[in-house]
Amino acid sequence: MKIYKIVSASKHFMEKFNSYYDYFYQEGESVLENDYGNLKAEVRHFNIHVAHGTAIEIVKK
């Protein structure tokens, strides 16, 4: 099983992402492979339509 982590360009963007999707992610928090697909789509949407750039990423841990 692959494990990823969610990272943000700043604390502000992580807070905004959490507020936008009603999540509670923290910088560097683990993301399991089962959640990766849906979360990746939400991160992409957030980066394009809210942040207008790469603010949140999911990277391999």
C-alpha positions as a LaTeX table, in Angstrom:
\begin{tabular}{lrrr}
\hline
Residue & $x$ (\AA) & $y$ (\AA) & $z$ (\AA) \\
\hline
Met1 & 0.00 & 0.00 & 0.00 \\
Lys2 & 1.31 & 3.43 & $-0.95$ \\
Ile3 & 1.22 & 6.26 & 1.55 \\
Tyr4 & 1.17 & 9.92 & 0.60 \\
Lys5 & 1.19 & 13.16 & 2.52 \\
Ile6 & $-0.61$ & 16.42 & 1.96 \\
Val7 & 1.53 & 19.56 & 1.86 \\
Ser8 & 0.68 & 23.21 & 1.45 \\
Ala9 & 2.50 & 26.28 & 0.18 \\
Ser10 & 1.43 & 28.07 & 3.37 \\
Lys11 & $-0.61$ & 27.64 & 6.52 \\
His12 & $-3.19$ & 30.00 & 5.02 \\
Phe13 & $-3.81$ & 27.73 & 2.03 \\
Met14 & $-4.17$ & 24.64 & 4.21 \\
Glu15 & $-6.72$ & 26.46 & 6.36 \\
Lys16 & $-8.58$ & 27.63 & 3.26 \\
Phe17 & $-8.56$ & 24.11 & 1.75 \\
Asn18 & $-9.88$ & 22.64 & 5.00 \\
Ser19 & $-12.60$ & 25.27 & 5.18 \\
Tyr20 & $-13.55$ & 24.83 & 1.52 \\
Tyr21 & $-14.04$ & 21.06 & 1.88 \\
Asp22 & $-14.86$ & 20.92 & 5.61 \\
Tyr23 & $-11.71$ & 18.88 & 6.30 \\
Phe24 & $-9.21$ & 18.91 & 9.14 \\
Tyr25 & $-5.92$ & 18.07 & 7.39 \\
Gln26 & $-2.65$ & 19.24 & 8.90 \\
Glu27 & 0.58 & 19.98 & 7.05 \\
Gly28 & 2.39 & 16.72 & 6.27 \\
Glu29 & $-0.51$ & 14.50 & 7.35 \\
Ser30 & $-0.57$ & 11.01 & 5.87 \\
Val31 & $-3.04$ & 10.18 & 3.11 \\
Leu32 & $-3.78$ & 6.51 & 2.49 \\
Glu33 & $-3.93$ & 5.08 & $-1.01$ \\
Asn34 & $-7.69$ & 4.47 & $-0.59$ \\
Asp35 & $-8.31$ & 8.22 & $-0.16$ \\
Tyr36 & $-5.76$ & 9.37 & $-2.73$ \\
Gly37 & $-7.97$ & 9.37 & $-5.85$ \\
Asn38 & $-10.80$ & 11.50 & $-4.49$ \\
Leu39 & $-8.48$ & 13.81 & $-2.59$ \\
Lys40 & $-6.29$ & 14.32 & $-5.66$ \\
Ala41 & $-9.33$ & 15.50 & $-7.64$ \\
Glu42 & $-10.34$ & 17.89 & $-4.86$ \\
Val43 & $-6.81$ & 19.26 & $-4.58$ \\
Arg44 & $-6.72$ & 19.84 & $-8.35$ \\
His45 & $-10.08$ & 21.64 & $-8.25$ \\
Phe46 & $-8.96$ & 23.78 & $-5.30$ \\
Asn47 & $-5.65$ & 24.71 & $-6.92$ \\
Ile48 & $-7.32$ & 25.74 & $-10.20$ \\
His49 & $-10.51$ & 27.41 & $-9.03$ \\
Val50 & $-9.70$ & 28.75 & $-5.56$ \\
Ala51 & $-5.94$ & 29.25 & $-5.22$ \\
His52 & $-5.29$ & 29.90 & $-8.93$ \\
Gly53 & $-1.99$ & 28.05 & $-8.64$ \\
Thr54 & $-0.28$ & 25.19 & $-6.84$ \\
Ala55 & $-1.17$ & 25.74 & $-3.20$ \\
Ile56 & $-1.80$ & 22.15 & $-2.07$ \\
Glu57 & $-0.02$ & 18.98 & $-3.21$ \\
Ile58 & $-0.17$ & 15.31 & $-2.41$ \\
Val59 & 3.27 & 13.72 & $-2.52$ \\
Lys60 & 4.64 & 10.26 & $-1.83$ \\
Lys61 & 5.77 & 9.87 & 1.75 \\
\hline
\end{tabular}
